[in-house]
mmCIF file of C-alpha atoms in Angstrom:
data_model
loop_
_atom_site.group_PDB
_atom_site.id
_atom_site.type_symbol
_atom_site.label_atom_id
_atom_site.label_comp_id
_atom_site.label_asym_id
_atom_site.label_seq_id
_atom_site.Cartn_x
_atom_site.Cartn_y
_atom_site.Cartn_z
ATOM 1 C CA MET C 1458 -0.111 -0.063 -0.213
ATOM 2 C CA MET C 1459 0.830 3.346 -0.775
ATOM 3 C CA GLU C 1460 2.242 5.076 2.494
ATOM 4 C CA LEU C 1461 0.713 8.442 3.553
ATOM 5 C CA SER C 1462 3.389 10.485 3.195
ATOM 6 C CA GLU C 1463 3.841 9.815 -0.656
ATOM 7 C CA LEU C 1464 0.147 9.899 -1.083
ATOM 8 C CA LYS C 1465 0.697 13.950 0.041
ATOM 9 C CA THR C 1466 3.618 14.051 -2.317
ATOM 10 C CA LYS C 1467 1.481 13.128 -5.289
ATOM 11 C CA ILE C 1468 -1.314 14.852 -4.172
ATOM 12 C CA LEU C 1469 0.866 17.942 -3.954
ATOM 13 C CA ALA C 1470 1.932 17.390 -7.271
ATOM 14 C CA LEU C 1471 -0.614 16.674 -9.016
ATOM 15 C CA LEU C 1472 -2.169 20.593 -7.143
ATOM 16 C CA LYS C 1473 0.607 22.335 -9.118
ATOM 17 C CA THR C 1474 0.829 20.566 -12.619
ATOM 18 C CA ASP C 1475 -2.383 19.311 -13.175
ATOM 19 C CA GLU C 1476 -5.166 22.173 -12.951
ATOM 20 C CA GLU C 1477 -7.920 20.456 -13.732
ATOM 21 C CA PHE C 1478 -7.309 18.498 -10.584
ATOM 22 C CA ARG C 1479 -6.534 21.342 -8.663
ATOM 23 C CA TYR C 1480 -10.290 23.015 -9.189
ATOM 24 C CA ALA C 1481 -11.975 19.938 -8.508
ATOM 25 C CA VAL C 1482 -10.190 19.661 -4.784
ATOM 26 C CA ALA C 1483 -10.769 23.635 -4.282
ATOM 27 C CA GLY C 1484 -14.819 23.352 -5.395
ATOM 28 C CA MET C 1485 -14.603 20.116 -3.094
ATOM 29 C CA ILE C 1486 -13.044 22.241 -0.092
ATOM 30 C CA GLY C 1487 -15.077 25.047 -0.951
ATOM 31 C CA TYR C 1488 -18.922 23.193 -0.923
ATOM 32 C CA ASP C 1489 -17.631 21.702 2.235
ATOM 33 C CA GLU C 1490 -17.263 24.851 3.753
ATOM 34 C CA ILE C 1491 -20.469 26.035 2.279
ATOM 35 C CA LEU C 1492 -22.044 23.130 4.256
ATOM 36 C CA LYS C 1493 -20.736 23.561 7.209
ATOM 37 C CA ARG C 1494 -21.676 27.452 6.902
ATOM 38 C CA LEU C 1495 -25.447 26.377 5.512
ATOM 39 C CA GLN C 1496 -25.725 24.434 8.984
ATOM 40 C CA LYS C 1497 -24.499 27.130 10.973
ATOM 41 C CA HIS C 1498 -27.316 29.241 9.515
ATOM 42 C CA ASP C 1499 -29.876 26.546 10.002
ATOM 43 C CA GLU C 1500 -28.744 26.479 13.394
ATOM 44 C CA LYS C 1501 -29.509 30.017 13.850
ATOM 45 C CA PHE C 1502 -32.285 30.004 11.822
ATOM 46 C CA GLU C 1503 -34.031 27.276 14.157
ATOM 47 C CA GLU C 1504 -32.605 29.894 17.159
ATOM 48 C CA ILE C 1505 -34.497 32.587 15.307
ATOM 49 C CA VAL C 1506 -38.067 30.341 14.552
ATOM 50 C CA SER C 1507 -37.504 29.075 18.375
ATOM 51 C CA ILE C 1508 -37.562 33.140 19.135
ATOM 52 C CA LEU C 1509 -39.805 34.243 17.293
ATOM 53 C CA ASN C 1510 -42.324 31.611 18.203
ATOM 54 C CA ARG C 1511 -41.414 32.278 21.919
ATOM 55 C CA HIS C 1512 -42.232 35.822 20.587
ATOM 56 C CA GLU C 1513 -45.876 34.867 19.189
ATOM 57 C CA GLU C 1514 -46.708 32.977 22.328
ATOM 58 C CA ILE C 1515 -45.851 36.387 24.021
ATOM 59 C CA LEU C 1516 -47.691 38.702 21.424
ATOM 60 C CA ALA C 1517 -50.657 36.320 22.043
ATOM 61 C CA ARG C 1518 -50.731 36.819 25.510
ATOM 62 C CA HIS C 1519 -50.132 40.913 25.267
ATOM 63 C CA GLU C 1520 -53.087 40.447 22.732
ATOM 64 C CA GLU C 1521 -55.614 38.715 25.296
ATOM 65 C CA LYS C 1522 -54.117 40.926 27.782
ATOM 66 C CA PHE C 1523 -54.772 44.115 25.519
ATOM 67 C CA LYS C 1524 -58.262 42.470 24.951
ATOM 68 C CA GLU C 1525 -59.103 42.206 28.724
ATOM 69 C CA ILE C 1526 -57.697 46.033 29.179
ATOM 70 C CA LEU C 1527 -60.044 47.146 25.762
ATOM 71 C CA ALA C 1528 -63.129 45.168 27.756
ATOM 72 C CA GLN C 1529 -62.352 47.370 30.415
ATOM 73 C CA LEU C 1530 -61.912 50.001 29.155
ATOM 74 C CA LYS C 1531 -64.943 49.454 27.615
ATOM 75 C CA GLU C 1532 -66.754 49.081 30.674
ATOM 76 C CA ILE C 1533 -65.200 51.926 32.366
ATOM 77 C CA ARG C 1534 -66.687 54.099 29.495
ATOM 78 C CA GLU C 1535 -69.565 52.801 29.944
ATOM 79 C CA SER C 1536 -69.852 53.462 33.673
ATOM 80 C CA GLN C 1537 -68.577 57.017 32.547
ATOM 81 C CA SER C 1538 -71.094 57.562 31.178
ATOM 82 C CA ARG C 1539 -73.570 56.160 33.534
ATOM 83 C CA LEU C 1540 -72.063 58.279 36.475
ATOM 84 C CA GLU C 1541 -71.761 61.349 34.013
ATOM 85 C CA ASN C 1542 -75.660 61.355 33.323
ATOM 86 C CA ARG C 1543 -76.170 60.720 36.871
ATOM 87 C CA VAL C 1544 -74.087 64.234 37.423
ATOM 88 C CA ASN C 1545 -76.670 65.737 34.837
ATOM 89 C CA SER C 1546 -80.043 64.287 36.802
ATOM 90 C CA LEU C 1547 -78.376 65.428 40.128
ATOM 91 C CA ASP C 1548 -77.036 68.860 38.479
ATOM 92 C CA ASN C 1549 -81.156 69.437 37.582
ATOM 93 C CA ARG C 1550 -82.088 68.450 40.618
ATOM 94 C CA VAL C 1551 -79.685 70.368 42.502
ATOM 95 C CA ASP C 1552 -81.234 73.554 39.838
ATOM 96 C CA SER C 1553 -84.701 72.515 40.689
ATOM 97 C CA LEU C 1554 -83.588 72.851 44.403
ATOM 98 C CA GLU C 1555 -82.342 76.294 44.241
ATOM 99 C CA LYS C 1556 -85.395 77.061 42.594
ATOM 100 C CA GLY C 1557 -87.237 75.696 45.381
ATOM 101 C CA VAL C 1558 -85.223 77.074 47.617
ATOM 102 C CA ASN C 1559 -85.253 80.807 45.945
ATOM 103 C CA SER C 1560 -89.150 80.094 45.842
ATOM 104 C CA LEU C 1561 -89.471 79.164 49.648
ATOM 105 C CA ASP C 1562 -87.076 82.217 50.788
ATOM 106 C CA LYS C 1563 -89.444 84.470 49.217
ATOM 107 C CA ARG C 1564 -92.240 83.449 50.613
ATOM 108 C CA VAL C 1565 -90.643 82.853 54.423
ATOM 109 C CA ASP C 1566 -89.766 86.698 53.587
ATOM 110 C CA SER C 1567 -93.531 88.251 52.797
ATOM 111 C CA LEU C 1568 -94.548 85.607 55.869
ATOM 112 C CA GLU C 1569 -92.280 87.534 57.750
ATOM 113 C CA LYS C 1570 -93.560 90.342 56.888
ATOM 114 C CA ARG C 1571 -96.690 89.274 57.650
ATOM 115 C CA ILE C 1572 -96.032 88.140 60.225
ATOM 116 C CA ASP C 1573 -94.375 91.889 61.938
ATOM 117 C CA SER C 1574 -97.588 93.235 60.455
ATOM 118 C CA LEU C 1575 -99.566 91.141 62.625
ATOM 119 C CA GLU C 1576 -97.138 90.882 65.978
ATOM 120 C CA LYS C 1577 -97.772 95.441 65.365
ATOM 121 C CA SER C 1578 -101.434 94.489 64.932
ATOM 122 C CA VAL C 1579 -101.800 91.936 67.922
ATOM 123 C CA ASN C 1580 -99.665 94.909 70.038
ATOM 124 C CA SER C 1581 -102.620 97.000 69.067
ATOM 125 C CA LEU C 1582 -105.221 94.992 69.781
ATOM 126 C CA GLU C 1583 -103.748 93.839 73.352
ATOM 127 C CA LYS C 1584 -103.116 97.316 74.283
ATOM 128 C CA LYS C 1585 -107.198 97.714 73.190
ATOM 129 C CA VAL C 1586 -107.839 94.711 75.428
ATOM 130 C CA ASP C 1587 -106.242 96.440 78.161
ATOM 131 C CA SER C 1588 -108.181 99.250 77.778
ATOM 132 C CA LEU C 1589 -111.406 97.479 77.835
ATOM 133 C CA ASP C 1590 -110.363 95.448 80.344
ATOM 134 C CA LYS C 1591 -109.702 98.166 82.749
ATOM 135 C CA ARG C 1592 -112.935 99.649 81.462
ATOM 136 C CA VAL C 1593 -114.941 96.076 82.310
ATOM 137 C CA GLY C 1594 -113.178 96.398 85.331
ATOM 138 C CA SER C 1595 -114.639 99.602 86.035
ATOM 139 C CA LEU C 1596 -118.008 98.923 84.891
ATOM 140 C CA GLU C 1597 -118.164 95.712 86.686
ATOM 141 C CA GLU C 1598 -117.212 97.401 90.142
ATOM 142 C CA ARG C 1599 -119.855 100.038 89.947
ATOM 143 C CA VAL C 1600 -122.226 97.047 88.784
ATOM 144 C CA ASP C 1601 -121.567 95.340 91.514
ATOM 145 C CA SER C 1602 -121.299 98.692 93.874
ATOM 146 C CA LEU C 1603 -125.304 99.244 92.475
ATOM 147 C CA ALA C 1604 -126.159 95.826 92.486
ATOM 148 C CA SER C 1605 -125.070 96.149 96.086
ATOM 149 C CA ALA C 1606 -126.616 99.171 96.721
ATOM 150 C CA MET C 1607 -130.238 97.994 95.066
ATOM 151 C CA ILE C 1608 -129.817 94.821 97.131
ATOM 152 C CA ALA C 1609 -129.265 96.744 100.557
ATOM 153 C CA GLY C 1610 -132.288 99.319 99.182
ATOM 154 C CA PHE C 1611 -134.576 96.728 98.552
ATOM 155 C CA ALA C 1612 -134.304 94.753 101.512
ATOM 156 C CA GLU C 1613 -135.292 97.491 103.330
ATOM 157 C CA LEU C 1614 -138.476 98.089 101.280
ATOM 158 C CA SER C 1615 -138.679 94.140 101.212
ATOM 159 C CA LYS C 1616 -139.830 94.704 104.891
ATOM 160 C CA PHE C 1617 -143.169 96.785 104.357
ATOM 161 C CA ALA C 1618 -143.887 94.113 101.195
ATOM 162 C CA GLY C 1619 -144.539 91.622 102.986
ATOM 163 C CA ILE C 1620 -141.696 89.293 101.376
ATOM 164 C CA THR C 1621 -138.213 88.028 103.153
ATOM 165 C CA PHE C 1622 -135.157 88.724 102.523
ATOM 166 C CA GLU C 1623 -133.979 85.437 100.830
ATOM 167 C CA GLU C 1624 -137.562 85.658 98.316
ATOM 168 C CA PHE C 1625 -137.121 89.480 97.328
ATOM 169 C CA VAL C 1626 -133.000 87.897 96.125
ATOM 170 C CA ARG C 1627 -134.556 85.079 94.539
ATOM 171 C CA LYS C 1628 -136.786 87.646 92.666
ATOM 172 C CA PHE C 1629 -134.469 90.128 91.604
ATOM 173 C CA LEU C 1630 -131.588 87.790 90.557
ATOM 174 C CA THR C 1631 -134.135 85.729 88.334
ATOM 175 C CA ALA C 1632 -135.607 89.262 86.908
ATOM 176 C CA SER C 1633 -131.491 90.161 86.251
ATOM 177 C CA LEU C 1634 -130.574 87.055 84.969
ATOM 178 C CA GLN C 1635 -133.730 86.965 82.765
ATOM 179 C CA LYS C 1636 -132.574 90.754 81.174
ATOM 180 C CA SER C 1637 -128.627 89.312 80.235
ATOM 181 C CA GLY C 1638 -129.977 85.910 78.642
ATOM 182 C CA GLN C 1639 -128.388 83.695 81.126
ATOM 183 C CA ILE C 1640 -131.891 81.755 81.797
ATOM 184 C CA PRO C 1641 -134.624 81.866 79.915
ATOM 185 C CA GLN C 1642 -138.006 84.066 80.158
ATOM 186 C CA GLY C 1643 -140.513 81.689 82.061
ATOM 187 C CA LEU C 1644 -137.880 80.037 84.577
ATOM 188 C CA GLU C 1645 -137.513 81.129 88.000
ATOM 189 C CA LEU C 1646 -134.924 80.822 90.591
ATOM 190 C CA THR C 1647 -136.446 78.700 93.409
ATOM 191 C CA ARG C 1648 -135.672 76.819 96.806
ATOM 192 C CA LYS C 1649 -134.257 73.532 97.252
ATOM 193 C CA VAL C 1650 -133.287 70.807 99.634
ATOM 194 C CA ILE C 1651 -130.169 67.610 98.198
ATOM 195 C CA ASP C 1652 -129.543 65.927 101.080
ATOM 196 C CA SER C 1653 -130.833 67.311 103.611
ATOM 197 C CA GLU C 1654 -129.183 70.549 102.789
ATOM 198 C CA GLU C 1655 -131.709 73.769 101.604
ATOM 199 C CA ILE C 1656 -130.056 75.976 99.404
ATOM 200 C CA ASP C 1657 -131.979 79.476 98.959
ATOM 201 C CA ILE C 1658 -130.873 80.070 95.168
ATOM 202 C CA PHE C 1659 -131.467 77.149 93.005
ATOM 203 C CA LEU C 1660 -132.025 76.098 89.105
ATOM 204 C CA GLU C 1661 -131.677 72.583 87.251
ATOM 205 C CA ASP C 1662 -131.052 74.221 83.359
ATOM 206 C CA PRO C 1663 -128.826 76.191 83.717
ATOM 207 C CA LEU C 1664 -127.593 75.216 86.724
ATOM 208 C CA ILE C 1665 -127.493 77.355 89.217
ATOM 209 C CA VAL C 1666 -126.785 77.222 93.154
ATOM 210 C CA GLY C 1667 -126.639 80.308 95.536
ATOM 211 C CA GLU C 1668 -126.986 81.058 99.161
ATOM 212 C CA VAL C 1669 -128.675 84.260 101.013
ATOM 213 C CA THR C 1670 -127.776 85.716 104.135
ATOM 214 C CA ALA C 1671 -128.681 89.022 105.615
ATOM 215 C CA HIS C 1672 -125.028 89.024 108.106
ATOM 216 C CA ALA C 1673 -121.982 87.514 107.367
ATOM 217 C CA ASP C 1674 -120.047 87.014 110.705
ATOM 218 C CA THR C 1675 -117.256 84.467 109.496
ATOM 219 C CA PRO C 1676 -115.705 83.723 106.050
ATOM 220 C CA GLN C 1677 -117.910 80.268 106.363
ATOM 221 C CA GLU C 1678 -120.369 81.520 104.283
ATOM 222 C CA ALA C 1679 -118.540 80.939 101.343
ATOM 223 C CA ASP C 1680 -117.497 77.770 102.633
ATOM 224 C CA LYS C 1681 -121.281 76.869 102.920
ATOM 225 C CA LEU C 1682 -122.149 77.642 99.434
ATOM 226 C CA LEU C 1683 -119.426 75.800 98.115
ATOM 227 C CA LYS C 1684 -120.468 72.108 99.973
ATOM 228 C CA LYS C 1685 -123.898 73.011 98.669
ATOM 229 C CA ALA C 1686 -122.206 73.212 95.088
ATOM 230 C CA GLU C 1687 -120.797 70.671 95.408
ATOM 231 C CA LEU C 1688 -124.017 68.730 96.130
ATOM 232 C CA ALA C 1689 -125.186 69.828 93.272
ATOM 233 C CA LYS C 1690 -122.618 68.822 91.112
ATOM 234 C CA THR C 1691 -122.779 65.224 91.811
ATOM 235 C CA ARG C 1692 -126.416 65.086 91.507
ATOM 236 C CA TYR C 1693 -126.435 66.862 88.191
ATOM 237 C CA ALA C 1694 -122.892 66.107 86.781
ATOM 238 C CA LYS C 1695 -121.982 69.228 86.066
ATOM 239 C CA GLU C 1696 -120.683 72.736 86.840
ATOM 240 C CA PRO C 1697 -123.102 75.137 88.693
ATOM 241 C CA LYS C 1698 -123.135 78.730 88.559
ATOM 242 C CA LYS C 1699 -122.401 79.978 92.248
ATOM 243 C CA ILE C 1700 -123.833 83.103 93.746
ATOM 244 C CA LEU C 1701 -123.160 84.555 97.237
ATOM 245 C CA VAL C 1702 -125.698 87.071 98.227
ATOM 246 C CA ILE C 1703 -124.589 88.991 101.683
ATOM 247 C CA LEU C 1704 -126.493 91.744 103.285
ATOM 248 C CA THR C 1705 -124.203 92.853 105.969
ATOM 249 C CA ALA C 1706 -120.634 92.312 106.732
ATOM 250 C CA LYS C 1707 -117.950 92.961 108.503
ATOM 251 C CA ARG C 1708 -114.855 94.430 106.677
ATOM 252 C CA ASP C 1709 -112.275 91.615 107.129
ATOM 253 C CA VAL C 1710 -115.072 89.410 106.984
ATOM 254 C CA ALA C 1711 -116.229 91.002 103.267
ATOM 255 C CA GLN C 1712 -111.915 90.940 102.471
ATOM 256 C CA GLU C 1713 -111.847 87.340 103.322
ATOM 257 C CA ILE C 1714 -114.919 86.489 101.193
ATOM 258 C CA GLN C 1715 -113.975 88.375 98.389
ATOM 259 C CA ARG C 1716 -110.963 86.311 98.164
ATOM 260 C CA LYS C 1717 -112.961 83.220 98.474
ATOM 261 C CA ALA C 1718 -114.995 84.655 95.643
ATOM 262 C CA LYS C 1719 -112.351 85.176 93.280
ATOM 263 C CA GLU C 1720 -110.851 82.292 93.703
ATOM 264 C CA LYS C 1721 -113.281 80.080 93.102
ATOM 265 C CA ASN C 1722 -115.690 81.526 90.624
ATOM 266 C CA ILE C 1723 -118.183 82.793 92.983
ATOM 267 C CA GLU C 1724 -120.388 86.092 92.241
ATOM 268 C CA LEU C 1725 -120.421 87.874 95.333
ATOM 269 C CA ILE C 1726 -123.084 90.567 96.023
ATOM 270 C CA ILE C 1727 -122.754 92.545 99.406
ATOM 271 C CA GLY C 1728 -125.213 94.914 100.416
ATOM 272 C CA ARG C 1729 -122.659 96.772 102.974
ATOM 273 C CA ILE C 1730 -119.658 96.734 104.010
ATOM 274 C CA ILE C 1731 -119.603 98.173 107.924
ATOM 275 C CA ASP C 1732 -116.465 98.554 110.258
#
């Protein structure tokens, strides 16, 4: 067999002398290089394809995320639109409320003016009422004084007319109450006994209870009337009008009876007060 060194020598000689051989060897050497480079390119291409696949996967995930973001943005826009509608509705309600408040302010101002006017009118009326109260009080005092004088005077005359003081008082008060319209015409005050208690002046409807005495030594005359009035109230289930007529009374006794009469709503007539 030919040794390797001889083979190399022959190949080198052929490369120098044989042009065709030289080109064939050169072609073979270049093809191998091309194959190696193509193999490297294939490996690089596969690496690029792998990278592209990964990028596509990442891009696909990004697309899904983007779709989710778009859906969220759509929901946000819809929510924003609803909020804007609610805000517009609230604005309209606020405008309406402001108009209502302005209207109420005007009405309140009008009412305040009317109240001020009414207060002035009420103050004026109160002054007139106070004045009338004083005049009525003065008239009542004059009427009470006149009634007292009439009782005292007619009491003296009743002696000559043949009637008792009690009978005279009943007739006098009957006429007076009929004239004032407190009792109807045709009704008269009478005497009545309730539970063994004798009532000097009585009428059932309207309910009137009265006591008549010629002279009051103590304030108990008022208490006697109150006791009889309570009996009538129990019997007829209503509050009676109370009248106490005294012909004469000592000043201190009269003052105490007047105090009780005012406190217990008793109509009091005293003919004459003596010291």
